[in-house]
């Protein structure tokens, strides 16, 4: 175990955090406006596929990222329109969106690339690694913080941006008002449903970035269902972090660490199945902790107060 817990594991952890964190930030924004978005898995998968397709045909990684953002945003718009304007059941719509993304990517892969299962090609341009001057050569800190794709650093910046937007900007106040008291927001002239719709579209764009990091930042290929539940982990990160940017960041770090640990242990003597289940076990434990905290808060609110 001491050989596992080293600087390389920490470097892998920061790479694993980025897709979960970017998708969780999208889920956080939806939660703040009163939309429970469990379609993060499908949106991230659509982004991962579109990123590879865009990079392959243009031979440009930036085009791949932009294609991922556009594809995930369009899929999020379908979910958002049905959930907000048509007032559909968000759970059913979210699950349907996840299945739609899985089926569409599996169906489209042979049509675009002529292969099934996975696609890798030298014409797929991945996101390059950025070495931070002054930190790159520092022991432990250098391997941990330097040498990631630019989307990893963007994900960190977006945590700060979300914190400022939600708690220091009028748009954030409006978003929180819509999520907490939509009827009161309408009396103030706020168009609640269009606002919710565009926030869902923005969450799709963030999931597109998450998918691009997964298929172009960590690897340069696409595999069917390559998100492998990370979108669901992002949903749990939103719940565990109580839809707060800093809380979601902390939850993403926790789940990203166990995700990286699972990959690292696959090269050890442990069975691969055991190593692969580690991040999902951590997610279940997180859910149990969240539920225990929720029940404790509910009991405190119901407890009678003294005279």
mmCIF file of N, CA and C in Angstrom, residues 128-248:
data_model
loop_
_atom_site.group_PDB
_atom_site.id
_atom_site.type_symbol
_atom_site.label_atom_id
_atom_site.label_comp_id
_atom_site.label_asym_id
_atom_site.label_seq_id
_atom_site.Cartn_x
_atom_site.Cartn_y
_atom_site.Cartn_z
ATOM 1 N N UNK A 128 -3.174 18.433 -25.013
ATOM 2 C CA UNK A 128 -1.796 18.379 -24.525
ATOM 3 C C UNK A 128 -1.699 18.683 -23.038
ATOM 4 N N UNK A 129 -0.587 18.285 -22.451
ATOM 5 C CA UNK A 129 -0.349 18.536 -21.032
ATOM 6 C C UNK A 129 0.385 19.867 -20.861
ATOM 7 N N UNK A 130 0.022 20.572 -19.809
ATOM 8 C CA UNK A 130 0.605 21.883 -19.529
ATOM 9 C C UNK A 130 1.539 21.763 -18.333
ATOM 10 N N UNK A 131 2.783 22.145 -18.525
ATOM 11 C CA UNK A 131 3.757 22.176 -17.426
ATOM 12 C C UNK A 131 3.767 23.575 -16.818
ATOM 13 N N UNK A 132 3.496 23.666 -15.532
ATOM 14 C CA UNK A 132 3.443 24.963 -14.854
ATOM 15 C C UNK A 132 4.856 25.392 -14.474
ATOM 16 N N UNK A 133 5.352 26.500 -15.014
ATOM 17 C CA UNK A 133 6.711 26.955 -14.683
ATOM 18 C C UNK A 133 6.851 27.233 -13.186
ATOM 19 N N UNK A 134 7.960 26.807 -12.642
ATOM 20 C CA UNK A 134 8.225 27.033 -11.232
ATOM 21 C C UNK A 134 7.696 25.951 -10.322
ATOM 22 N N UNK A 135 6.720 25.195 -10.801
ATOM 23 C CA UNK A 135 6.138 24.121 -9.992
ATOM 24 C C UNK A 135 6.500 22.766 -10.551
ATOM 25 N N UNK A 136 6.730 22.732 -11.858
ATOM 26 C CA UNK A 136 6.948 21.461 -12.545
ATOM 27 C C UNK A 136 8.082 20.641 -11.924
ATOM 28 N N UNK A 137 9.158 21.300 -11.482
ATOM 29 C CA UNK A 137 10.294 20.567 -10.958
ATOM 30 C C UNK A 137 10.285 20.358 -9.462
ATOM 31 N N UNK A 138 9.247 20.835 -8.763
ATOM 32 C CA UNK A 138 9.174 20.695 -7.311
ATOM 33 C C UNK A 138 8.755 19.267 -6.957
ATOM 34 N N UNK A 139 9.494 18.593 -6.075
ATOM 35 C CA UNK A 139 9.113 17.223 -5.694
ATOM 36 C C UNK A 139 7.706 17.185 -5.102
ATOM 37 N N UNK A 140 6.977 16.127 -5.404
ATOM 38 C CA UNK A 140 5.616 15.869 -4.921
ATOM 39 C C UNK A 140 4.634 16.901 -5.473
ATOM 40 N N UNK A 141 4.859 18.186 -5.184
ATOM 41 C CA UNK A 141 3.925 19.217 -5.627
ATOM 42 C C UNK A 141 3.894 19.339 -7.147
ATOM 43 N N UNK A 142 5.064 19.228 -7.784
ATOM 44 C CA UNK A 142 5.125 19.320 -9.243
ATOM 45 C C UNK A 142 4.345 18.222 -9.941
ATOM 46 N N UNK A 143 4.648 16.929 -9.646
ATOM 47 C CA UNK A 143 3.876 15.858 -10.280
ATOM 48 C C UNK A 143 2.389 15.896 -9.954
ATOM 49 N N UNK A 144 2.036 16.486 -8.811
ATOM 50 C CA UNK A 144 0.637 16.514 -8.412
ATOM 51 C C UNK A 144 -0.150 17.582 -9.155
ATOM 52 N N UNK A 145 0.413 18.783 -9.284
ATOM 53 C CA UNK A 145 -0.326 19.914 -9.826
ATOM 54 C C UNK A 145 0.004 20.225 -11.279
ATOM 55 N N UNK A 146 1.163 19.811 -11.761
ATOM 56 C CA UNK A 146 1.582 20.140 -13.118
ATOM 57 C C UNK A 146 1.404 18.939 -14.043
ATOM 58 N N UNK A 147 1.372 19.227 -15.349
ATOM 59 C CA UNK A 147 1.301 18.157 -16.334
ATOM 60 C C UNK A 147 -0.090 17.650 -16.635
ATOM 61 N N UNK A 148 -1.101 18.499 -16.439
ATOM 62 C CA UNK A 148 -2.479 18.119 -16.753
ATOM 63 C C UNK A 148 -2.944 18.842 -18.014
ATOM 64 N N UNK A 149 -4.049 18.432 -18.562
ATOM 65 C CA UNK A 149 -4.641 19.145 -19.691
ATOM 66 C C UNK A 149 -5.247 20.458 -19.190
ATOM 67 N N UNK A 150 -5.459 21.384 -20.108
ATOM 68 C CA UNK A 150 -5.984 22.692 -19.696
ATOM 69 C C UNK A 150 -7.388 22.598 -19.140
ATOM 70 N N UNK A 151 -8.139 21.549 -19.488
ATOM 71 C CA UNK A 151 -9.487 21.401 -18.938
ATOM 72 C C UNK A 151 -9.458 21.112 -17.444
ATOM 73 N N UNK A 152 -8.397 20.480 -16.965
ATOM 74 C CA UNK A 152 -8.273 20.247 -15.523
ATOM 75 C C UNK A 152 -8.193 21.582 -14.794
ATOM 76 N N UNK A 153 -7.385 22.488 -15.301
ATOM 77 C CA UNK A 153 -7.239 23.792 -14.663
ATOM 78 C C UNK A 153 -8.500 24.644 -14.847
ATOM 79 N N UNK A 154 -9.174 24.466 -15.968
ATOM 80 C CA UNK A 154 -10.447 25.161 -16.176
ATOM 81 C C UNK A 154 -11.474 24.707 -15.142
ATOM 82 N N UNK A 155 -11.482 23.430 -14.823
ATOM 83 C CA UNK A 155 -12.446 22.922 -13.834
ATOM 84 C C UNK A 155 -12.220 23.566 -12.476
ATOM 85 N N UNK A 156 -10.963 23.780 -12.101
ATOM 86 C CA UNK A 156 -10.678 24.449 -10.822
ATOM 87 C C UNK A 156 -11.162 25.894 -10.862
ATOM 88 N N UNK A 157 -10.906 26.571 -11.979
ATOM 89 C CA UNK A 157 -11.329 27.969 -12.102
ATOM 90 C C UNK A 157 -12.851 28.087 -12.067
ATOM 91 N N UNK A 158 -13.535 27.106 -12.624
ATOM 92 C CA UNK A 158 -14.994 27.153 -12.646
ATOM 93 C C UNK A 158 -15.604 26.991 -11.264
ATOM 94 N N UNK A 159 -14.898 26.320 -10.357
ATOM 95 C CA UNK A 159 -15.376 26.241 -8.974
ATOM 96 C C UNK A 159 -15.424 27.639 -8.364
ATOM 97 N N UNK A 160 -14.352 28.406 -8.577
ATOM 98 C CA UNK A 160 -14.304 29.781 -8.080
ATOM 99 C C UNK A 160 -15.380 30.629 -8.764
ATOM 100 N N UNK A 161 -15.536 30.443 -10.076
ATOM 101 C CA UNK A 161 -16.541 31.207 -10.823
ATOM 102 C C UNK A 161 -17.954 30.898 -10.317
ATOM 103 N N UNK A 162 -18.227 29.616 -10.046
ATOM 104 C CA UNK A 162 -19.543 29.239 -9.532
ATOM 105 C C UNK A 162 -19.791 29.827 -8.153
ATOM 106 N N UNK A 163 -18.753 29.839 -7.320
ATOM 107 C CA UNK A 163 -18.872 30.420 -5.981
ATOM 108 C C UNK A 163 -19.218 31.909 -6.061
ATOM 109 N N UNK A 164 -18.505 32.623 -6.928
ATOM 110 C CA UNK A 164 -18.757 34.058 -7.083
ATOM 111 C C UNK A 164 -20.129 34.301 -7.705
ATOM 112 N N UNK A 165 -20.467 33.526 -8.720
ATOM 113 C CA UNK A 165 -21.742 33.722 -9.415
ATOM 114 C C UNK A 165 -22.931 33.496 -8.484
ATOM 115 N N UNK A 166 -22.888 32.440 -7.698
ATOM 116 C CA UNK A 166 -24.040 32.087 -6.867
ATOM 117 C C UNK A 166 -24.202 33.003 -5.659
ATOM 118 N N UNK A 167 -23.099 33.493 -5.118
ATOM 119 C CA UNK A 167 -23.186 34.211 -3.850
ATOM 120 C C UNK A 167 -22.718 35.664 -3.908
ATOM 121 N N UNK A 168 -22.238 36.105 -5.076
ATOM 122 C CA UNK A 168 -21.770 37.486 -5.182
ATOM 123 C C UNK A 168 -22.319 38.207 -6.414
ATOM 124 N N UNK A 169 -23.231 37.579 -7.138
ATOM 125 C CA UNK A 169 -23.720 38.176 -8.380
ATOM 126 C C UNK A 169 -25.247 38.137 -8.397
ATOM 127 N N UNK A 170 -25.897 39.152 -8.960
ATOM 128 C CA UNK A 170 -27.372 39.155 -9.022
ATOM 129 C C UNK A 170 -27.965 37.930 -9.718
ATOM 130 N N UNK A 171 -27.267 37.399 -10.742
ATOM 131 C CA UNK A 171 -27.779 36.206 -11.414
ATOM 132 C C UNK A 171 -27.829 35.018 -10.451
ATOM 133 N N UNK A 172 -26.822 34.913 -9.587
ATOM 134 C CA UNK A 172 -26.821 33.844 -8.604
ATOM 135 C C UNK A 172 -27.952 33.992 -7.610
ATOM 136 N N UNK A 173 -28.210 35.207 -7.178
ATOM 137 C CA UNK A 173 -29.333 35.461 -6.277
ATOM 138 C C UNK A 173 -30.646 35.084 -6.944
ATOM 139 N N UNK A 174 -30.768 35.421 -8.222
ATOM 140 C CA UNK A 174 -31.984 35.072 -8.955
ATOM 141 C C UNK A 174 -32.120 33.563 -9.088
ATOM 142 N N UNK A 175 -31.004 32.891 -9.377
ATOM 143 C CA UNK A 175 -31.041 31.428 -9.518
ATOM 144 C C UNK A 175 -31.455 30.764 -8.210
ATOM 145 N N UNK A 176 -30.879 31.204 -7.100
ATOM 146 C CA UNK A 176 -31.225 30.614 -5.819
ATOM 147 C C UNK A 176 -32.664 30.927 -5.432
ATOM 148 N N UNK A 177 -33.122 32.120 -5.798
ATOM 149 C CA UNK A 177 -34.517 32.466 -5.530
ATOM 150 C C UNK A 177 -35.479 31.588 -6.301
ATOM 151 N N UNK A 178 -35.138 31.301 -7.562
ATOM 152 C CA UNK A 178 -35.989 30.423 -8.369
ATOM 153 C C UNK A 178 -36.033 29.025 -7.775
ATOM 154 N N UNK A 179 -34.884 28.530 -7.326
ATOM 155 C CA UNK A 179 -34.856 27.186 -6.761
ATOM 156 C C UNK A 179 -35.577 27.067 -5.447
ATOM 157 N N UNK A 180 -35.538 28.119 -4.631
ATOM 158 C CA UNK A 180 -36.141 28.049 -3.303
ATOM 159 C C UNK A 180 -37.593 28.512 -3.294
ATOM 160 N N UNK A 181 -37.908 29.577 -4.015
ATOM 161 C CA UNK A 181 -39.261 30.131 -4.028
ATOM 162 C C UNK A 181 -39.641 30.548 -5.447
ATOM 163 N N UNK A 182 -39.958 29.569 -6.315
ATOM 164 C CA UNK A 182 -40.261 29.928 -7.707
ATOM 165 C C UNK A 182 -41.487 30.829 -7.848
ATOM 166 N N UNK A 183 -42.503 30.620 -7.005
ATOM 167 C CA UNK A 183 -43.701 31.467 -7.093
ATOM 168 C C UNK A 183 -43.375 32.906 -6.740
ATOM 169 N N UNK A 184 -42.557 33.089 -5.692
ATOM 170 C CA UNK A 184 -42.165 34.445 -5.313
ATOM 171 C C UNK A 184 -41.324 35.095 -6.404
ATOM 172 N N UNK A 185 -40.459 34.299 -7.057
ATOM 173 C CA UNK A 185 -39.641 34.849 -8.145
ATOM 174 C C UNK A 185 -40.513 35.318 -9.299
ATOM 175 N N UNK A 186 -41.579 34.586 -9.592
ATOM 176 C CA UNK A 186 -42.475 34.987 -10.679
ATOM 177 C C UNK A 186 -43.181 36.296 -10.368
ATOM 178 N N UNK A 187 -43.547 36.498 -9.102
ATOM 179 C CA UNK A 187 -44.208 37.755 -8.740
ATOM 180 C C UNK A 187 -43.293 38.957 -8.913
ATOM 181 N N UNK A 188 -41.980 38.707 -8.921
ATOM 182 C CA UNK A 188 -41.008 39.788 -9.130
ATOM 183 C C UNK A 188 -40.667 39.984 -10.606
ATOM 184 N N UNK A 189 -41.360 39.244 -11.470
ATOM 185 C CA UNK A 189 -41.164 39.415 -12.903
ATOM 186 C C UNK A 189 -40.122 38.497 -13.518
ATOM 187 N N UNK A 190 -39.626 37.514 -12.759
ATOM 188 C CA UNK A 190 -38.628 36.589 -13.286
ATOM 189 C C UNK A 190 -39.328 35.508 -14.102
ATOM 190 N N UNK A 191 -38.848 35.263 -15.286
ATOM 191 C CA UNK A 191 -39.401 34.186 -16.127
ATOM 192 C C UNK A 191 -38.718 32.884 -15.709
ATOM 193 N N UNK A 192 -39.383 32.149 -14.849
ATOM 194 C CA UNK A 192 -38.780 31.008 -14.171
ATOM 195 C C UNK A 192 -38.406 29.897 -15.141
ATOM 196 N N UNK A 193 -39.330 29.477 -15.970
ATOM 197 C CA UNK A 193 -39.064 28.320 -16.826
ATOM 198 C C UNK A 193 -37.975 28.589 -17.862
ATOM 199 N N UNK A 194 -37.984 29.725 -18.574
ATOM 200 C CA UNK A 194 -36.859 29.984 -19.478
ATOM 201 C C UNK A 194 -35.521 30.050 -18.757
ATOM 202 N N UNK A 195 -35.514 30.624 -17.551
ATOM 203 C CA UNK A 195 -34.271 30.683 -16.784
ATOM 204 C C UNK A 195 -33.781 29.274 -16.463
ATOM 205 N N UNK A 196 -34.699 28.421 -16.000
ATOM 206 C CA UNK A 196 -34.326 27.034 -15.700
ATOM 207 C C UNK A 196 -33.822 26.327 -16.952
ATOM 208 N N UNK A 197 -34.488 26.558 -18.070
ATOM 209 C CA UNK A 197 -34.094 25.901 -19.324
ATOM 210 C C UNK A 197 -32.660 26.241 -19.693
ATOM 211 N N UNK A 198 -32.298 27.522 -19.647
ATOM 212 C CA UNK A 198 -30.954 27.920 -20.066
ATOM 213 C C UNK A 198 -29.892 27.459 -19.073
ATOM 214 N N UNK A 199 -30.261 27.326 -17.816
ATOM 215 C CA UNK A 199 -29.315 26.754 -16.847
ATOM 216 C C UNK A 199 -29.071 25.279 -17.170
ATOM 217 N N UNK A 200 -30.118 24.550 -17.561
ATOM 218 C CA UNK A 200 -29.941 23.151 -17.950
ATOM 219 C C UNK A 200 -29.042 23.050 -19.182
ATOM 220 N N UNK A 201 -29.219 23.946 -20.143
ATOM 221 C CA UNK A 201 -28.349 23.957 -21.326
ATOM 222 C C UNK A 201 -26.899 24.224 -20.915
ATOM 223 N N UNK A 202 -26.703 25.148 -19.979
ATOM 224 C CA UNK A 202 -25.353 25.426 -19.481
ATOM 225 C C UNK A 202 -24.761 24.191 -18.793
ATOM 226 N N UNK A 203 -25.590 23.473 -18.059
ATOM 227 C CA UNK A 203 -25.105 22.239 -17.427
ATOM 228 C C UNK A 203 -24.681 21.226 -18.479
ATOM 229 N N UNK A 204 -25.393 21.200 -19.600
ATOM 230 C CA UNK A 204 -25.006 20.310 -20.690
ATOM 231 C C UNK A 204 -23.647 20.690 -21.261
ATOM 232 N N UNK A 205 -23.399 21.997 -21.394
ATOM 233 C CA UNK A 205 -22.093 22.447 -21.890
ATOM 234 C C UNK A 205 -20.973 22.013 -20.946
ATOM 235 N N UNK A 206 -21.208 22.109 -19.651
ATOM 236 C CA UNK A 206 -20.205 21.672 -18.674
ATOM 237 C C UNK A 206 -19.984 20.161 -18.752
ATOM 238 N N UNK A 207 -21.059 19.422 -18.962
ATOM 239 C CA UNK A 207 -20.909 17.971 -19.132
ATOM 240 C C UNK A 207 -20.174 17.645 -20.419
ATOM 241 N N UNK A 208 -20.353 18.487 -21.444
ATOM 242 C CA UNK A 208 -19.583 18.310 -22.667
ATOM 243 C C UNK A 208 -18.096 18.473 -22.420
ATOM 244 N N UNK A 209 -17.722 19.460 -21.602
ATOM 245 C CA UNK A 209 -16.319 19.618 -21.215
ATOM 246 C C UNK A 209 -15.833 18.394 -20.441
ATOM 247 N N UNK A 210 -16.695 17.871 -19.571
ATOM 248 C CA UNK A 210 -16.325 16.670 -18.814
ATOM 249 C C UNK A 210 -16.074 15.490 -19.742
ATOM 250 N N UNK A 211 -16.936 15.314 -20.736
ATOM 251 C CA UNK A 211 -16.747 14.229 -21.691
ATOM 252 C C UNK A 211 -15.502 14.413 -22.533
ATOM 253 N N UNK A 212 -15.216 15.660 -22.911
ATOM 254 C CA UNK A 212 -14.003 15.936 -23.688
ATOM 255 C C UNK A 212 -12.748 15.618 -22.885
ATOM 256 N N UNK A 213 -12.766 15.967 -21.594
ATOM 257 C CA UNK A 213 -11.625 15.630 -20.749
ATOM 258 C C UNK A 213 -11.447 14.118 -20.651
ATOM 259 N N UNK A 214 -12.560 13.403 -20.618
ATOM 260 C CA UNK A 214 -12.503 11.951 -20.481
ATOM 261 C C UNK A 214 -11.930 11.294 -21.732
ATOM 262 N N UNK A 215 -12.365 11.739 -22.921
ATOM 263 C CA UNK A 215 -11.954 11.051 -24.151
ATOM 264 C C UNK A 215 -10.764 11.674 -24.849
ATOM 265 N N UNK A 216 -10.455 12.944 -24.563
ATOM 266 C CA UNK A 216 -9.304 13.602 -25.196
ATOM 267 C C UNK A 216 -8.232 14.013 -24.205
ATOM 268 N N UNK A 217 -8.602 14.214 -22.947
ATOM 269 C CA UNK A 217 -7.641 14.646 -21.950
ATOM 270 C C UNK A 217 -6.949 13.488 -21.249
ATOM 271 N N UNK A 218 -7.729 12.462 -20.889
ATOM 272 C CA UNK A 218 -7.153 11.320 -20.190
ATOM 273 C C UNK A 218 -6.676 10.246 -21.156
ATOM 274 N N UNK A 219 -7.395 10.072 -22.246
ATOM 275 C CA UNK A 219 -7.013 9.142 -23.315
ATOM 276 C C UNK A 219 -7.294 9.844 -24.640
ATOM 277 N N UNK A 220 -7.041 9.184 -25.732
ATOM 278 C CA UNK A 220 -7.401 9.725 -27.051
ATOM 279 C C UNK A 220 -8.144 8.651 -27.828
ATOM 280 N N UNK A 221 -9.289 8.262 -27.301
ATOM 281 C CA UNK A 221 -10.112 7.246 -27.942
ATOM 282 C C UNK A 221 -11.509 7.315 -27.358
ATOM 283 N N UNK A 222 -12.425 6.576 -27.995
ATOM 284 C CA UNK A 222 -13.783 6.461 -27.451
ATOM 285 C C UNK A 222 -14.123 4.990 -27.319
ATOM 286 N N UNK A 223 -14.689 4.642 -26.173
ATOM 287 C CA UNK A 223 -15.152 3.288 -25.895
ATOM 288 C C UNK A 223 -16.626 3.369 -25.540
ATOM 289 N N UNK A 224 -17.409 2.444 -26.012
ATOM 290 C CA UNK A 224 -18.830 2.439 -25.674
ATOM 291 C C UNK A 224 -19.018 2.497 -24.168
ATOM 292 N N UNK A 225 -19.898 3.398 -23.743
ATOM 293 C CA UNK A 225 -20.205 3.588 -22.324
ATOM 294 C C UNK A 225 -18.941 3.896 -21.519
ATOM 295 N N UNK A 226 -18.054 4.706 -22.080
ATOM 296 C CA UNK A 226 -16.775 4.954 -21.421
ATOM 297 C C UNK A 226 -16.915 5.823 -20.168
ATOM 298 N N UNK A 227 -18.041 6.489 -19.989
ATOM 299 C CA UNK A 227 -18.248 7.238 -18.747
ATOM 300 C C UNK A 227 -18.338 6.300 -17.545
ATOM 301 N N UNK A 228 -18.849 5.093 -17.748
ATOM 302 C CA UNK A 228 -18.813 4.032 -16.733
ATOM 303 C C UNK A 228 -19.325 4.484 -15.370
ATOM 304 N N UNK A 229 -20.415 5.240 -15.366
ATOM 305 C CA UNK A 229 -21.016 5.638 -14.106
ATOM 306 C C UNK A 229 -20.495 6.923 -13.504
ATOM 307 N N UNK A 230 -19.554 7.603 -14.155
ATOM 308 C CA UNK A 230 -19.013 8.832 -13.571
ATOM 309 C C UNK A 230 -20.065 9.935 -13.491
ATOM 310 N N UNK A 231 -21.020 9.925 -14.414
ATOM 311 C CA UNK A 231 -22.104 10.899 -14.326
ATOM 312 C C UNK A 231 -22.952 10.692 -13.085
ATOM 313 N N UNK A 232 -23.175 9.426 -12.728
ATOM 314 C CA UNK A 232 -23.916 9.132 -11.504
ATOM 315 C C UNK A 232 -23.101 9.525 -10.277
ATOM 316 N N UNK A 233 -21.797 9.329 -10.348
ATOM 317 C CA UNK A 233 -20.943 9.766 -9.244
ATOM 318 C C UNK A 233 -21.027 11.286 -9.098
ATOM 319 N N UNK A 234 -21.120 12.002 -10.230
ATOM 320 C CA UNK A 234 -21.268 13.455 -10.179
ATOM 321 C C UNK A 234 -22.583 13.852 -9.514
ATOM 322 N N UNK A 235 -23.642 13.097 -9.785
ATOM 323 C CA UNK A 235 -24.931 13.368 -9.124
ATOM 324 C C UNK A 235 -24.783 13.234 -7.612
ATOM 325 N N UNK A 236 -24.097 12.178 -7.181
ATOM 326 C CA UNK A 236 -23.868 11.981 -5.745
ATOM 327 C C UNK A 236 -22.990 13.096 -5.185
ATOM 328 N N UNK A 237 -22.004 13.552 -5.961
ATOM 329 C CA UNK A 237 -21.140 14.646 -5.507
ATOM 330 C C UNK A 237 -21.949 15.915 -5.262
ATOM 331 N N UNK A 238 -22.956 16.167 -6.103
ATOM 332 C CA UNK A 238 -23.837 17.324 -5.891
ATOM 333 C C UNK A 238 -24.608 17.175 -4.588
ATOM 334 N N UNK A 239 -25.130 15.985 -4.348
ATOM 335 C CA UNK A 239 -25.893 15.739 -3.124
ATOM 336 C C UNK A 239 -24.985 15.800 -1.902
ATOM 337 N N UNK A 240 -23.840 15.129 -1.989
ATOM 338 C CA UNK A 240 -22.916 15.062 -0.861
ATOM 339 C C UNK A 240 -22.350 16.444 -0.541
ATOM 340 N N UNK A 241 -22.118 17.250 -1.565
ATOM 341 C CA UNK A 241 -21.619 18.611 -1.373
ATOM 342 C C UNK A 241 -22.697 19.625 -1.108
ATOM 343 N N UNK A 242 -23.954 19.162 -0.987
ATOM 344 C CA UNK A 242 -25.102 20.011 -0.672
ATOM 345 C C UNK A 242 -25.233 21.172 -1.662
ATOM 346 N N UNK A 243 -24.948 20.885 -2.943
ATOM 347 C CA UNK A 243 -25.110 21.853 -4.035
ATOM 348 C C UNK A 243 -24.377 23.164 -3.760
ATOM 349 N N UNK A 244 -23.231 23.074 -3.095
ATOM 350 C CA UNK A 244 -22.378 24.236 -2.843
ATOM 351 C C UNK A 244 -21.071 24.019 -3.599
ATOM 352 N N UNK A 245 -20.565 25.034 -4.307
ATOM 353 C CA UNK A 245 -19.355 24.821 -5.121
ATOM 354 C C UNK A 245 -18.187 24.221 -4.355
ATOM 355 N N UNK A 246 -17.907 24.721 -3.166
ATOM 356 C CA UNK A 246 -16.782 24.195 -2.404
ATOM 357 C C UNK A 246 -17.073 22.787 -1.897
ATOM 358 N N UNK A 247 -18.308 22.543 -1.502
ATOM 359 C CA UNK A 247 -18.677 21.203 -1.066
ATOM 360 C C UNK A 247 -18.610 20.197 -2.201
ATOM 361 N N UNK A 248 -19.062 20.619 -3.373
ATOM 362 C CA UNK A 248 -19.004 19.740 -4.548
ATOM 363 C C UNK A 248 -17.559 19.478 -4.944
#
